[in-house]
CSV table of C-alpha atoms in Angstrom, one decimal:
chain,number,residue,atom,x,y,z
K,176,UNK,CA,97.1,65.4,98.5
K,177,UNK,CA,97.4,66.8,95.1
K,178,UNK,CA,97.7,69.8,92.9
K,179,UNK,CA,94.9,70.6,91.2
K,180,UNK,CA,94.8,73.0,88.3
K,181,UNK,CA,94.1,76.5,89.0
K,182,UNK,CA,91.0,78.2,86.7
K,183,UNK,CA,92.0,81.1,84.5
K,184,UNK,CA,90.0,83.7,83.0
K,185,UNK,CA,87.4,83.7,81.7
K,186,UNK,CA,86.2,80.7,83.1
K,187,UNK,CA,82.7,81.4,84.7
K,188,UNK,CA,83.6,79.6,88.5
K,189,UNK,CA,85.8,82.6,88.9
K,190,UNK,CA,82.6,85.1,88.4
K,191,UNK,CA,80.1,83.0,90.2
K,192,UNK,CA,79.3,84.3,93.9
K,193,UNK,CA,80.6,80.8,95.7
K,194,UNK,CA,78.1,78.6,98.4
K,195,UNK,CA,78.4,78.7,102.1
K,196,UNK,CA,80.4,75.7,103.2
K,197,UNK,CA,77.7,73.8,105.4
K,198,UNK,CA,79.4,70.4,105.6
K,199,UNK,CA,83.3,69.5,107.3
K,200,UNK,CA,83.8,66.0,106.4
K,201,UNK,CA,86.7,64.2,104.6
K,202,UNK,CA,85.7,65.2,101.3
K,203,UNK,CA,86.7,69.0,102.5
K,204,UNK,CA,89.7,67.9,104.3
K,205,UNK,CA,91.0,66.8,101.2
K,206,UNK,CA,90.0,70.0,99.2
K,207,UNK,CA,91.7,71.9,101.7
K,208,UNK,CA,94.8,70.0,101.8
K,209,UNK,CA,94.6,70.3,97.5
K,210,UNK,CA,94.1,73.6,97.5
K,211,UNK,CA,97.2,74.2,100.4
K,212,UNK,CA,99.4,72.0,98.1
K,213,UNK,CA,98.2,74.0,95.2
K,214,UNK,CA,98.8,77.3,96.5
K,215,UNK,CA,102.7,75.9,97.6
K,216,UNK,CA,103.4,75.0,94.3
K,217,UNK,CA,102.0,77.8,92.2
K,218,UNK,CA,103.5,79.4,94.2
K,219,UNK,CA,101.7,81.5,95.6
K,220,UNK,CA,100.2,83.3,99.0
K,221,UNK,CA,96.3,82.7,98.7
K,222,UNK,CA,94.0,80.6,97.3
K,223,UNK,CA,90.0,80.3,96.7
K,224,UNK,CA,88.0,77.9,96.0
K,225,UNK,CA,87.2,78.8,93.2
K,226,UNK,CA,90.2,79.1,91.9
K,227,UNK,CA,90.3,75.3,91.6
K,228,UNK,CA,86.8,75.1,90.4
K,229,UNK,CA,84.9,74.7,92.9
K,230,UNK,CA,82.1,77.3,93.7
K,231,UNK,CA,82.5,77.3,97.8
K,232,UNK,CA,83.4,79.8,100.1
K,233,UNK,CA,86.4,78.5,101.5
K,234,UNK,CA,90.4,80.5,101.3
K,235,UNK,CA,93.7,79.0,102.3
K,236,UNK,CA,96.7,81.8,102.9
K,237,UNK,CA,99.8,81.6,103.9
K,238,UNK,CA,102.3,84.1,104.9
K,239,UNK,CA,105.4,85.1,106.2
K,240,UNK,CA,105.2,87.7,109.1
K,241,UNK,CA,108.8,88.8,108.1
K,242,UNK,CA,108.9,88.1,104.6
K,243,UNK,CA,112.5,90.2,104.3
K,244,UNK,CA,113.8,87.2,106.0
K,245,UNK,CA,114.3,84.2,103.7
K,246,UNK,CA,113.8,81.5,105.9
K,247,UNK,CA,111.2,82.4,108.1
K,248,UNK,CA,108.1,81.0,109.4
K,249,UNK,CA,105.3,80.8,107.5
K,250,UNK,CA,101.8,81.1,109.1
K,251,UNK,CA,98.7,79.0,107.3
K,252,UNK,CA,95.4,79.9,107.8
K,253,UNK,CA,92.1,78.1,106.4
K,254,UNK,CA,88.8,79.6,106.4
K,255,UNK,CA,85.3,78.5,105.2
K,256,UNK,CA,82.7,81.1,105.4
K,257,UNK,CA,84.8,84.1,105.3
K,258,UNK,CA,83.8,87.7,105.5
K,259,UNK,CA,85.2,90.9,106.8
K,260,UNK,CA,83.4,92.4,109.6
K,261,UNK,CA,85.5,95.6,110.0
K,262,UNK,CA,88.0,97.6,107.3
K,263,UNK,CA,89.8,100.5,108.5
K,264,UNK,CA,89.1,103.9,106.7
K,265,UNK,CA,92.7,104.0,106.2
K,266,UNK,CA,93.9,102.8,102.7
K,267,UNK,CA,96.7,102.2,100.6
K,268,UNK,CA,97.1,101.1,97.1
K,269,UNK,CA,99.4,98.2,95.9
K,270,UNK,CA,100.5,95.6,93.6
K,271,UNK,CA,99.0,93.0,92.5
K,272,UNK,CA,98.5,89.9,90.6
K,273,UNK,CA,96.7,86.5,90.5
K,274,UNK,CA,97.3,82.7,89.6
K,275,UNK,CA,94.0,82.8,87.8
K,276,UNK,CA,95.2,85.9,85.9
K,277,UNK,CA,98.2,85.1,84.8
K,278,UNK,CA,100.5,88.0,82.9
K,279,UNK,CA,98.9,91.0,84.3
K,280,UNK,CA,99.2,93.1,87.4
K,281,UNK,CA,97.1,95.8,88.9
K,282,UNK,CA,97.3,98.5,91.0
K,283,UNK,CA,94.4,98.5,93.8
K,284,UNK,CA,93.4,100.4,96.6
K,285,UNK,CA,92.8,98.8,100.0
K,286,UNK,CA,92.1,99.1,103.7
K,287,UNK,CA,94.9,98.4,105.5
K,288,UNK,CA,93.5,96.5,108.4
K,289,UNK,CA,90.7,93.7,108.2
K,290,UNK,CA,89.0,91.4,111.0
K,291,UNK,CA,87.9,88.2,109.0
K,292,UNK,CA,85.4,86.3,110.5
K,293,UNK,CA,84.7,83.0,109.6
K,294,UNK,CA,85.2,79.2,110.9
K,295,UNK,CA,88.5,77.1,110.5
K,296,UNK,CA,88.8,73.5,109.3
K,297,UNK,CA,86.8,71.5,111.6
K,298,UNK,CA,83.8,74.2,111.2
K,299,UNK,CA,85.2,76.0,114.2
K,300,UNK,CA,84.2,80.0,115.3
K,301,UNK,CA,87.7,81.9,114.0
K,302,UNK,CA,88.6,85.8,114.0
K,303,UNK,CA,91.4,86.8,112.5
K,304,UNK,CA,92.7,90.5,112.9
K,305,UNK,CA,94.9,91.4,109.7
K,306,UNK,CA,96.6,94.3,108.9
K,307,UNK,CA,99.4,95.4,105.6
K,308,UNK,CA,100.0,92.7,103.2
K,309,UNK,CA,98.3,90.0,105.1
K,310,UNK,CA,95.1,92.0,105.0
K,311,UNK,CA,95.4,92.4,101.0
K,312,UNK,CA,96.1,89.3,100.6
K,313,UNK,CA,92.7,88.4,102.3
K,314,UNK,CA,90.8,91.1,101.0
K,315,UNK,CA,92.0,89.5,97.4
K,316,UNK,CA,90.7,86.0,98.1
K,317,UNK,CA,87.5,87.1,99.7
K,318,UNK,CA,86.7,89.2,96.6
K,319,UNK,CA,87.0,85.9,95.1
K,320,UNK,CA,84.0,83.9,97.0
K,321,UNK,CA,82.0,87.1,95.9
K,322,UNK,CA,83.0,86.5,91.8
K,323,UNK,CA,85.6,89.8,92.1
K,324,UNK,CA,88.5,89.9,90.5
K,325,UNK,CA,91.8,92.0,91.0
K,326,UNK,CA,91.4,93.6,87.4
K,327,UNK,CA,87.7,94.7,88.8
K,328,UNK,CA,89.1,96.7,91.1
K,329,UNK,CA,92.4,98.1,89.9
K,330,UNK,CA,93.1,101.8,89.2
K,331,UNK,CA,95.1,100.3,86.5
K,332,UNK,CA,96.7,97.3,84.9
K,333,UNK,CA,99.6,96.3,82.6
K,334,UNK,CA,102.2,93.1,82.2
K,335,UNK,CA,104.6,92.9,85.4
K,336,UNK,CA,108.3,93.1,85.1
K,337,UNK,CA,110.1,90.5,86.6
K,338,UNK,CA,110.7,92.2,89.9
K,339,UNK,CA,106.9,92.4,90.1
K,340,UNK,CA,105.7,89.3,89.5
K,341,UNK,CA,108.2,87.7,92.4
K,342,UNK,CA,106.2,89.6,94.7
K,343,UNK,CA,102.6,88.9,93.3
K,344,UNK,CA,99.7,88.1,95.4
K,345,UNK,CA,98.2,84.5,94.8
């Protein structure tokens, strides 16, 4: 595994609409594992692809259920080909920020429940059913596969205070 460096605006990867992932062989493995290491280090919650440069559809996240408690579990999740099939008509606006973005957070508006659909490492069938901060945090690194950006979307943006920026998105 290593860390590979994470794109920053404006780099044109991170405004490109990313390629299906068609093929699940070692060379992905390792990407995955990268980006996963990448993401840990940052640190951050999500990762895309592009992100790291490369122009496929594929999202790590990782996230505490109870992230008021400081040591627990973190679940990981890996998706190639995401895409949301349902949103809630419920929203609610939130913080946040981005690796690839660095000094600047936004405010944006959200559903606040997602099903993701989309296949797991091994190019396995997964749905995932997300709802609060789990379900921004995907939202974010979808928009990312589709060339959208935080800032695209925010009601408004300014520089974090450090409170803020310890609870940014990826």
């Amino acid at each position: 595994m290593a860390i590979r460096e994470i794109v920053t605006v404006p780099d044109e990867v991170l405004r490109r609409k990313a390629r299906k992932v068609t093929v699940f062989d070692a060379n992905l493995q390792k990407l995955i594992d990268d980006m996963v290491e990448t993401m840990r280090e940052a640190p951050g919650v999500g990762l895309a692809a592009p992100q790291v440069g490369i122009s496929e559809r594929l999202i790590v996240v990782e996230y505490a259920e109870d992230d008021e408690e400081e040591n627990a579990p973190k679940k990981l999740f890996v998706v190639a080909n995401p895409e949301i099939v349902k949103a809630s008509p419920e929203t609610e606006k939130g913080i946040e920020g981005c690796l690839s973005i660095p000094g600047l957070v936004g405010e944006v508006e959200r559903p606040l429940q997602v099903v993701i659909r989309g296949q797991n490492r091994r190019g396995q069938p997964v749905r995932i059913k997300a709802k609060g901060w789990l379900a921004r945090i995907f939202q974010h690194e979808i928009d990312h596969l589709e060339g959208i950006l935080f800032t695209d979307r925010a009601t408004r943006v300014w520089k974090p205070t450090p409170e803020e920026e310890a609870t940014l998105l990826d």
